[in-house]
Short mmCIF file of C-alpha atoms and ligand atoms in Angstrom, two decimals:
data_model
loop_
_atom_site.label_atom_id
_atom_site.label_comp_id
_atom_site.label_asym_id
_atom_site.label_seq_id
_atom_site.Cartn_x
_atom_site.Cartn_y
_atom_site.Cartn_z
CA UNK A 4 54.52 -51.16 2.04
CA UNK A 5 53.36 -52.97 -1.59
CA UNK A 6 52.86 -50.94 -3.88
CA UNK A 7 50.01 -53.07 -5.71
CA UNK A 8 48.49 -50.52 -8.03
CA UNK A 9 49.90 -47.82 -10.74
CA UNK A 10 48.17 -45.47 -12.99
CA UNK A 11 49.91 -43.76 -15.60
CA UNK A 12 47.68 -40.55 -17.27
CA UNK A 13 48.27 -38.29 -19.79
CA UNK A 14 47.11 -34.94 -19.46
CA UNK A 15 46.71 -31.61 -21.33
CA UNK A 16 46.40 -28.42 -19.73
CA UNK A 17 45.89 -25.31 -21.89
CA UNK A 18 48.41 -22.56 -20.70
CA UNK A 19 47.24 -19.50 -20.37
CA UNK A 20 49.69 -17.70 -22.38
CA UNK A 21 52.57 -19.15 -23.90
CA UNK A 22 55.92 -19.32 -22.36
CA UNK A 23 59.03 -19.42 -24.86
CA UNK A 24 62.54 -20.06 -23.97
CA UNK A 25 65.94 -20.73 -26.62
CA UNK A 26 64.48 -23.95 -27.09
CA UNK A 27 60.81 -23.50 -27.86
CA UNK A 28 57.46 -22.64 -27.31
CA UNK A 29 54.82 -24.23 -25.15
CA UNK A 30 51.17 -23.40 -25.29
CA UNK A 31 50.22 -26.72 -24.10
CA UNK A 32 51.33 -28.30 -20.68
CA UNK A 33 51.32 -32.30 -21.57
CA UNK A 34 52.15 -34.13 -19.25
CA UNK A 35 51.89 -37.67 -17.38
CA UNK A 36 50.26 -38.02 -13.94
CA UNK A 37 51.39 -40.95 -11.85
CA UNK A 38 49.89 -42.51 -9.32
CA UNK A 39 50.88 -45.34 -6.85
CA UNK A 40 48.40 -47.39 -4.86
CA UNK A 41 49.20 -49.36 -1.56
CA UNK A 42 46.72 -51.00 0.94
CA UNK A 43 44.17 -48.65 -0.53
CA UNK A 44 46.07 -45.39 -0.19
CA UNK A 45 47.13 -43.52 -3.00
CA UNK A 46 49.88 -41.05 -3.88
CA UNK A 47 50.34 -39.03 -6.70
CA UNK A 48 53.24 -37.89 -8.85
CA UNK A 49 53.65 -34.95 -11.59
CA UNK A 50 56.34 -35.93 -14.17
CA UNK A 51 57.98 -32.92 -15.97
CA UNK A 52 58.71 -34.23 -19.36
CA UNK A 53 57.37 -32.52 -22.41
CA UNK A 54 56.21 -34.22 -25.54
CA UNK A 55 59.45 -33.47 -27.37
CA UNK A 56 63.32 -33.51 -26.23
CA UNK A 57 64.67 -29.71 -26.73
CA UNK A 58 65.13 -29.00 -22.33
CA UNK A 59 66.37 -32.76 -22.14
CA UNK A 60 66.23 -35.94 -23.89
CA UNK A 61 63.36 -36.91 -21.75
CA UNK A 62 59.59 -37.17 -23.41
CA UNK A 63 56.39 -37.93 -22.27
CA UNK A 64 56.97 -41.14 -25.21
CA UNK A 65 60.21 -42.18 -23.14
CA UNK A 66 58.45 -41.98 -19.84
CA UNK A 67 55.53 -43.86 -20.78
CA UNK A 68 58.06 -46.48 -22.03
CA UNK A 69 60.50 -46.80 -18.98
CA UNK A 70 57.56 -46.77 -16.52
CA UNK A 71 55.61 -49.44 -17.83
CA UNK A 72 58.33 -51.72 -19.11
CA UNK A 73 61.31 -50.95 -16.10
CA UNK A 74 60.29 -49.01 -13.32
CA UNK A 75 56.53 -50.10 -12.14
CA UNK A 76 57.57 -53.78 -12.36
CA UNK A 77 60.57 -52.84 -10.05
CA UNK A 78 58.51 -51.14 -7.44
CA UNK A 79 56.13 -53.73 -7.67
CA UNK A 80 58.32 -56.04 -6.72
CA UNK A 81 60.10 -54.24 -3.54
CA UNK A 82 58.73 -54.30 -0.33
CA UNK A 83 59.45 -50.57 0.68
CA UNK A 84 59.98 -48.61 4.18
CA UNK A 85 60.42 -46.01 2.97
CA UNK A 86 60.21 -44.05 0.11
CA UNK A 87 64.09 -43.00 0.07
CA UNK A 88 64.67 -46.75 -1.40
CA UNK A 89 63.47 -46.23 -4.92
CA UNK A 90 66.56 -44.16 -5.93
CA UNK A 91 69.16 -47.11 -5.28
CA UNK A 92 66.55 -49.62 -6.95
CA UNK A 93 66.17 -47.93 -9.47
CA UNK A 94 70.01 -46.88 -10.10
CA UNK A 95 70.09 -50.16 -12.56
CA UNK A 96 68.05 -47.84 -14.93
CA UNK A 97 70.36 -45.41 -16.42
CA UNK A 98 69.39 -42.14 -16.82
CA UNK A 99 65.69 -41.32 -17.40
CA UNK A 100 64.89 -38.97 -14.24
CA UNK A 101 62.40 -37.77 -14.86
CA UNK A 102 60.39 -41.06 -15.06
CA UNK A 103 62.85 -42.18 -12.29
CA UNK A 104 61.37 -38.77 -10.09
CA UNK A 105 57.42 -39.11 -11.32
CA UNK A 106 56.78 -42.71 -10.10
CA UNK A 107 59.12 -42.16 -6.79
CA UNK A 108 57.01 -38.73 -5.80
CA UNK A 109 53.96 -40.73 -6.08
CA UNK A 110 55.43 -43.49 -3.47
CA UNK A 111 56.70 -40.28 -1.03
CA UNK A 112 53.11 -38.78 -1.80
CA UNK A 113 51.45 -42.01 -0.73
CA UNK A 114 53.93 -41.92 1.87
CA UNK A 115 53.09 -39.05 3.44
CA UNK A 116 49.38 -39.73 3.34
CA UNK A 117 50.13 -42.79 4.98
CA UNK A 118 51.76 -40.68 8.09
CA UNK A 119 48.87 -38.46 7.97
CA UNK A 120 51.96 -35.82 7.28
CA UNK A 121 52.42 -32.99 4.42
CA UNK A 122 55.09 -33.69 2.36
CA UNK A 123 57.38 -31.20 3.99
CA UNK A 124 57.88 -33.16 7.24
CA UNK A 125 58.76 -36.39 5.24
CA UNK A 126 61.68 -34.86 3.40
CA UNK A 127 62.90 -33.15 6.65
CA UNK A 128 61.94 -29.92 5.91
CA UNK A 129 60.75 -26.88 8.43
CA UNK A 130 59.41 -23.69 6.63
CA UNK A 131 55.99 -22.89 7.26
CA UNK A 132 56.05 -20.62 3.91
CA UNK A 133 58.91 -20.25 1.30
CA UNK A 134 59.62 -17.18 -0.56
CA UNK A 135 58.54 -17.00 -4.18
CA UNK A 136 60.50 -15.68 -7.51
CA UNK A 137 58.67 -15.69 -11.08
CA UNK A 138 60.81 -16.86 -14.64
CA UNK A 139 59.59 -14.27 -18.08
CA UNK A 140 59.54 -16.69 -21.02
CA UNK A 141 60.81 -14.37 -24.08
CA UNK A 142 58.49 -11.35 -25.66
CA UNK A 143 58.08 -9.82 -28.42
CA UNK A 144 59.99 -6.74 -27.78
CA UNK A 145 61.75 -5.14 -24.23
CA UNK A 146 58.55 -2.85 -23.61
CA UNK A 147 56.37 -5.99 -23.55
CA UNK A 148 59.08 -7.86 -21.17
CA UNK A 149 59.10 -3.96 -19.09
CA UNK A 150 55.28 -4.94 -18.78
CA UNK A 151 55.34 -8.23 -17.66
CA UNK A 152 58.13 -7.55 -14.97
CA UNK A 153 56.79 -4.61 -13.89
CA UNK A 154 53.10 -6.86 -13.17
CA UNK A 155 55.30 -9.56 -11.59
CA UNK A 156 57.56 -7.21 -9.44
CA UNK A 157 53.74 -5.44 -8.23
CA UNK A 158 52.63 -9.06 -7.37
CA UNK A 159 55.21 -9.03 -4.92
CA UNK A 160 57.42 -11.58 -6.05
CA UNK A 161 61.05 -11.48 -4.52
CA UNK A 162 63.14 -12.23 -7.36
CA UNK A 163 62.30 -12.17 -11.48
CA UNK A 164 64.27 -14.23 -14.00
CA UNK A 165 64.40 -13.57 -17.61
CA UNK A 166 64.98 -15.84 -20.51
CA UNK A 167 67.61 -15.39 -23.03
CA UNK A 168 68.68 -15.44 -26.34
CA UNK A 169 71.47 -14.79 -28.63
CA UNK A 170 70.41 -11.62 -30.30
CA UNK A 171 67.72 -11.07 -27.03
CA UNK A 172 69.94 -10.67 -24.04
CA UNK A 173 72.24 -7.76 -23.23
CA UNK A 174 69.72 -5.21 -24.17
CA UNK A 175 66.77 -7.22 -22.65
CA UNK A 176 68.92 -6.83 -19.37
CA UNK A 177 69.76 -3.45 -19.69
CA UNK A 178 65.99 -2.16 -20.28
CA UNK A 179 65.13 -4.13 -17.18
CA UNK A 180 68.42 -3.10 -15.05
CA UNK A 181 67.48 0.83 -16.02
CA UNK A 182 63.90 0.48 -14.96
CA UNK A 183 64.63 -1.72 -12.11
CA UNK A 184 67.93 -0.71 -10.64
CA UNK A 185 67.69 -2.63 -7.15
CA UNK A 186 64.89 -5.63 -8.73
CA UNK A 187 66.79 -8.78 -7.41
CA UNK A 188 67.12 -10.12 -11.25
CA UNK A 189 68.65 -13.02 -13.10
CA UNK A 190 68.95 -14.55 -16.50
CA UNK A 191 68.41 -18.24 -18.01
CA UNK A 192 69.64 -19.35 -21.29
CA UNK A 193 68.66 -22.82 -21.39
CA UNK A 194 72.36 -23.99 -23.14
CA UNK A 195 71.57 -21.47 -26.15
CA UNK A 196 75.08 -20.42 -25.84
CA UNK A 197 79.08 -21.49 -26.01
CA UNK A 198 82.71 -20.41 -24.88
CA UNK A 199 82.96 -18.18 -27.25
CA UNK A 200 80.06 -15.82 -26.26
CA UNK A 201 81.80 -15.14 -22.98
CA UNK A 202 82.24 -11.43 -24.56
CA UNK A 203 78.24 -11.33 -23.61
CA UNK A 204 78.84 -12.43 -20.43
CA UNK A 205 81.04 -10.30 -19.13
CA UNK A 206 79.21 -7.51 -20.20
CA UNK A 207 76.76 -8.59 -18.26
CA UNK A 208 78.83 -8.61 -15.48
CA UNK A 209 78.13 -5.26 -14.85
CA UNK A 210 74.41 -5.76 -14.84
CA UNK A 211 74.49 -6.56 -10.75
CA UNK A 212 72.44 -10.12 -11.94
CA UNK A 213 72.48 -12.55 -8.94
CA UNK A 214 73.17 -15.03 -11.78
CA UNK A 215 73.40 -16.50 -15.00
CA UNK A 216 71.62 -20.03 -15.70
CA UNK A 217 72.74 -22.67 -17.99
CA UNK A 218 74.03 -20.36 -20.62
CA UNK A 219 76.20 -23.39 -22.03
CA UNK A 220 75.78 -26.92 -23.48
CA UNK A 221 72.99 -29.04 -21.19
CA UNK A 222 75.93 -31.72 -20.97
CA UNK A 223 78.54 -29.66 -20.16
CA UNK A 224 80.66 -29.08 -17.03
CA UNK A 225 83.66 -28.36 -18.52
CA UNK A 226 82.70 -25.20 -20.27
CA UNK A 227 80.83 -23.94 -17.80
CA UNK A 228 84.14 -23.65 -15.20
CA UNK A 229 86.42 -22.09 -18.11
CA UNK A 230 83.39 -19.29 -17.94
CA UNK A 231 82.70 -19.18 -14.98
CA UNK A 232 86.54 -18.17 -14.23
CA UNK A 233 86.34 -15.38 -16.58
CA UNK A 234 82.61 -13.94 -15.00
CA UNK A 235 82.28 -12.46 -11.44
CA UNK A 236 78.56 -13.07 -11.89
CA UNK A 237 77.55 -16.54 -10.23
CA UNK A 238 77.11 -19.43 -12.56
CA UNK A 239 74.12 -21.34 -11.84
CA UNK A 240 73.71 -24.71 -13.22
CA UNK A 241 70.37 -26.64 -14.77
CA UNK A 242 70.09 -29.05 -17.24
CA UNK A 243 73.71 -29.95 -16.79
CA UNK A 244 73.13 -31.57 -13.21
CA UNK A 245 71.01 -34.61 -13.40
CA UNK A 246 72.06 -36.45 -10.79
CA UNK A 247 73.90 -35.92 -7.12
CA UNK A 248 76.97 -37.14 -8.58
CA UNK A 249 76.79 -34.47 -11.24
CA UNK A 250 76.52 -31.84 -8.71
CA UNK A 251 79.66 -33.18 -6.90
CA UNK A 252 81.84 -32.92 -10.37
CA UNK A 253 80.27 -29.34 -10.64
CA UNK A 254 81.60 -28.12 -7.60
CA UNK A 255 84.58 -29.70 -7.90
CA UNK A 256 85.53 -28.28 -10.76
CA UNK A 257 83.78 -24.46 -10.44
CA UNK A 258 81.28 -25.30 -12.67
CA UNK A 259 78.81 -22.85 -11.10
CA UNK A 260 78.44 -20.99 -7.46
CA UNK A 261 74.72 -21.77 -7.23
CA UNK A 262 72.29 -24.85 -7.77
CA UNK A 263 69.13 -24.93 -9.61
CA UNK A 264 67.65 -28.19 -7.46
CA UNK A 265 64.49 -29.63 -9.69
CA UNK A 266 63.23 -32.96 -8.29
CA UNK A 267 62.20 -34.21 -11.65
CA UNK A 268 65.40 -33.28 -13.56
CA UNK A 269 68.18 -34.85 -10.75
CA UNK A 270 65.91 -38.12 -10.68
CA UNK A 271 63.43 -37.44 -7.32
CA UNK A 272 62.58 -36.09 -4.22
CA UNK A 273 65.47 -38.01 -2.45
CA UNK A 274 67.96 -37.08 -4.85
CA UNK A 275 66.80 -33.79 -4.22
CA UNK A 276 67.73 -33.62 -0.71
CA UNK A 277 70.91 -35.27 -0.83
CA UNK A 278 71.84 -32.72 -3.96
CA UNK A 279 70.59 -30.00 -1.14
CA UNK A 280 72.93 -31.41 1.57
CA UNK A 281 75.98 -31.71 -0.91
CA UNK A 282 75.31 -28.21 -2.00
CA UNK A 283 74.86 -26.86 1.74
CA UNK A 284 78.16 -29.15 3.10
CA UNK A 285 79.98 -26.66 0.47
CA UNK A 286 78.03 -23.32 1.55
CA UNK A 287 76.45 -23.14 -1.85
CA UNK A 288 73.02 -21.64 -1.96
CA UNK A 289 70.60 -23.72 -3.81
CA UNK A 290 66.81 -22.98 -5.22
CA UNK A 291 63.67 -24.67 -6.62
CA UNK A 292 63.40 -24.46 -10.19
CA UNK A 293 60.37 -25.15 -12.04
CA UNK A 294 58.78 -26.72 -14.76
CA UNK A 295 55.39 -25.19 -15.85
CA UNK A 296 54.17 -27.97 -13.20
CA UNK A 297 50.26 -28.32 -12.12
CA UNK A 298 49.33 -27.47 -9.03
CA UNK A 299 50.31 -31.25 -8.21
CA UNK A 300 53.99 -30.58 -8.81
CA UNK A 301 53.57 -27.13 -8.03
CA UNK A 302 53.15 -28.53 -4.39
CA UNK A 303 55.68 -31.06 -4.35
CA UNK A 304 58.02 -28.06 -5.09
CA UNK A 305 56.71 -25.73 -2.02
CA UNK A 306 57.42 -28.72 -0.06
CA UNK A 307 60.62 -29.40 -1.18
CA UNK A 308 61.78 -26.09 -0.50
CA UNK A 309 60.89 -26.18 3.19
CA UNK A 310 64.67 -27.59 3.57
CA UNK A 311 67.04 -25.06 5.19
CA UNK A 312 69.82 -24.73 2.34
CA UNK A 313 66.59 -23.67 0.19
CA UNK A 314 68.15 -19.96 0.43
CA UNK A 315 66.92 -18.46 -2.54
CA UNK A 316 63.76 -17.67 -4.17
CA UNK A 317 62.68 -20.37 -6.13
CA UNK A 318 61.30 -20.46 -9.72
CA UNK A 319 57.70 -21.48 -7.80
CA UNK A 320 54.90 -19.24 -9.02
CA UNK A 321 50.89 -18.74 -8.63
CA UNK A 322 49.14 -21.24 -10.27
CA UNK A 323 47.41 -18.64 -11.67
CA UNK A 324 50.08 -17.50 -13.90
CA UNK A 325 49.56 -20.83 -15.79
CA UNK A 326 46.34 -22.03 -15.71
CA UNK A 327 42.63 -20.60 -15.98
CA UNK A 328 41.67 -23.56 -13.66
CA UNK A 329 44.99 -25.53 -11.71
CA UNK A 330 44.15 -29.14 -10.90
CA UNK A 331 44.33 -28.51 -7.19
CA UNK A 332 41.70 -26.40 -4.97
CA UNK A 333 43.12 -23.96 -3.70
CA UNK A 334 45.21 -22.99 -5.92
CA UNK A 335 49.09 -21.90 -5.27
CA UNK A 336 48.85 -18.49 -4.51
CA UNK A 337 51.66 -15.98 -3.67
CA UNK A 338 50.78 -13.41 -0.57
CA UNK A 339 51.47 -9.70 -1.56
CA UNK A 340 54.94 -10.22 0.74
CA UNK A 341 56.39 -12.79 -2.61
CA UNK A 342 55.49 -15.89 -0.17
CA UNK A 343 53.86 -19.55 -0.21
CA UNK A 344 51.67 -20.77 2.59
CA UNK A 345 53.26 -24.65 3.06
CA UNK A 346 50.41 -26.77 3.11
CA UNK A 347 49.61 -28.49 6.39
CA UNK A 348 47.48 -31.45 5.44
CA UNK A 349 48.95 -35.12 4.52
CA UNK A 350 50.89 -35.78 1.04
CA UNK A 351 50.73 -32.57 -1.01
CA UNK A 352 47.72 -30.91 1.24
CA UNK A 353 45.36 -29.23 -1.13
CA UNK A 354 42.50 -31.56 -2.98
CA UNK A 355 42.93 -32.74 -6.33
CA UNK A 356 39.89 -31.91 -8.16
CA UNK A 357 39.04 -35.14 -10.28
CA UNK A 358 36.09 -33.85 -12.68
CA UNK A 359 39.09 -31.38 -14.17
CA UNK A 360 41.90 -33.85 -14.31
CA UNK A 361 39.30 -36.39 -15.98
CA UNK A 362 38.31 -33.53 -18.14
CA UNK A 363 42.28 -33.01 -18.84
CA UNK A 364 43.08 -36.96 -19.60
CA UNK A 365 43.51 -38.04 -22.92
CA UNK A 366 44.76 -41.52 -21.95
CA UNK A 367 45.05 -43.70 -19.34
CA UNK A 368 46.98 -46.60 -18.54
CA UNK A 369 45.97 -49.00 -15.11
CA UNK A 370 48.61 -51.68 -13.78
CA UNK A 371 48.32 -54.25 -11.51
CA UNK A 372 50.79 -56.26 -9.35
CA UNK A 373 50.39 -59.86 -10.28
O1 OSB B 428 64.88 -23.65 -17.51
O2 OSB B 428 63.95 -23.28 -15.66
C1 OSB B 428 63.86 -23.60 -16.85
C2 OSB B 428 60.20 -23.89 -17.88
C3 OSB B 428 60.25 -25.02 -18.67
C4 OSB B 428 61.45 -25.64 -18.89
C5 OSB B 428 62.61 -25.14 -18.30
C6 OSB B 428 62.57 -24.02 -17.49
C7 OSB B 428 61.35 -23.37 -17.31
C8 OSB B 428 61.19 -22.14 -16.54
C9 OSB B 428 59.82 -21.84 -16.01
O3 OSB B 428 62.07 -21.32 -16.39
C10 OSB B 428 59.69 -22.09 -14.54
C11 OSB B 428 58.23 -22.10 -14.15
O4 OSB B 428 57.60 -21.05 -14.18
O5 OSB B 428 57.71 -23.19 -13.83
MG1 MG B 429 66.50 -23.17 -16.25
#
């Protein structure tokens, strides 16, 4: 397989109401669609960096850079079997996963079109629906985040995570704990803490959460065992596992007990797996995380979480949640049972509606193989 063409768009897609973490605020999804073009098939790829670097260093700027001037004339010049290749071709780049993951799900998407297959098979994966779990950016106040978990746990979803804060967290988790005593419930702090909040954290200890995400540095592993030594409460790791080999120091050091697995963050779909297999070799559960995606990534994640170590509702919600119109017909939606219908048709399996994503493109960039 050649890959002979590659598009590179940016899009914006209004949110429908803003999601905040300990890093920010996004009203705005921006993001770069990627797709890859061989013998007249095409696959597409959703890449998951934002405009600026406050999750990771990662921006829609540096993505746009390392695609065009690295990793499209790379593919262009590999003659691939199979999609699983890109990740050792492109190990020359360092770093930059998630332009690494965007261009690679667009070969596995093309891929899988190719096969006639969804997306599921091609990764090895067997669900024919995965269960579903919902992330709270910050509110105002704990009666607005009682509201907003009280919709989500009516929706059916198996498993809400909140975002915290210093200054918004124990009592955040209390309010919720006292209104929800047997919601399964967990917390994300996107690195807005260090060692010497662990005071916090064992208080929250006693707050029955089936973990605590990322509450230190992005780039640290170190930290994160001292803690996690002091906390009954699993450790689950994020932003500071961006690549297989990450994962492997993580667990070899008690870093965390449970894996946040996000294609785009750990440098593809391949990675992904083999960061699922290392993490099920050691019986630790592992889950989809999620990135505000479109209903293109939104996809790739339902597939993705067809594999068996998948044990744990993942951050994948309706697309409804997000977005007055997704970019995909039918939407994602979530059955009243908290579960995701796995799409049976090739590549993703639900239609990308072009007159929206042209009416969502602000640029676009075309490249040939010469
Ligand atoms: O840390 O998991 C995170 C959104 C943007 C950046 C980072 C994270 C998140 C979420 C939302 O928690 C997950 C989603 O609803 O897609
Ligand atoms: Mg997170």
């Amino acid at each position: 397989m050649k890959i002979d063409r590659v598009e590179v768009r940016r899009l914006n897609l209004p949110l429908l109401h803003p999601f905040e973490t300990s890093f920010g605020r996004t009203t705005v999804k921006s993001f770069l669609l990627v797709s890859a073009r061989a013998d007249g098939v095409t696959g597409y790829g959703e890449c998951v960096a934002d405009d600026d670097p406050y999750y990771l260093p990662e921006t829609n700027a540096t993505v746009w850079h390392v695609l065009r001037d690295f990793l499209i004339p790379l593919v262009f010049a590999l003659d691939i079997e199979h999609p699983r290749e890109l990740l050792p071709a492109f190990a020359r780049v360092r770093g930059h996963e998630m332009a690494k993951a965007a261009l690679e799900m667009a070969v596995f998407e093309l891929y899988a079109r190719r096969q006639g297959a969804p997306l599921s098979r091609v990764l090895g994966g067997t669900k024919a629906e995965v269960a579903s779990g919902v992330s709270i950016g910050l509110q105002r106040d704990s009666l607005e985040l009682l509201d907003h978990v009280a919709r989500e746990v009516a929706a059916g979803y198996r498993r809400v995570k909140i975002k915290i804060k210093p200054g918004a967290d124990r009592a955040l988790v209390a309010a919720v704990r006292a209104r929800f005593p047997q919601l399964p419930l967990m917390v994300d702090a996107n690195s807005a803490y260090s060692l010497a909040d662990a005071p916090i954290f064992r208080e929250l200890d006693e707050e029955r959460l089936m973990m605590i995400e990322q509450p230190l540095a992005w780039d640290d592993l170190v930290d994160h065992a001292v803690l996690q030594k002091q906390i009954r409460t699993a450790v689950c790791l994020d932003e500071s596992l961006r690549s297989v080999e990450d994962a492997r120091r993580a667990l070899d050091l008690g870093s965390c007990r449970i894996v946040n697995i996000k294609a785009g963050r750990v440098g593809g779909l391949a990675a992904s797996v083999a960061l699922h297999d290392l993490c099920g070799g050691r019986g630790v559960p592992v889950w989809c995380g999620g990135m505000l995606e479109s209903g293109i990534g939104r996809l790739a994640n339902v597939h993705l979480q067809t594999l068996p170590g998948f044990t744990l509702p993942g951050d994948t919600a309706a697309s409804a949640r997000y977005f007055a119109e997704d970019l995909v017909e039918p939407p994602v939606t979530v059955s009243r049972e908290g579960t995701i219908a796995v799409p049976t048709a090739p590549g993703i399996g639900h239609e990308i509606v072009w007159p929206r994503v042209e009416r969502a493109t602000e640029h676009t960039e075309e490249f040939r193989k010469t």
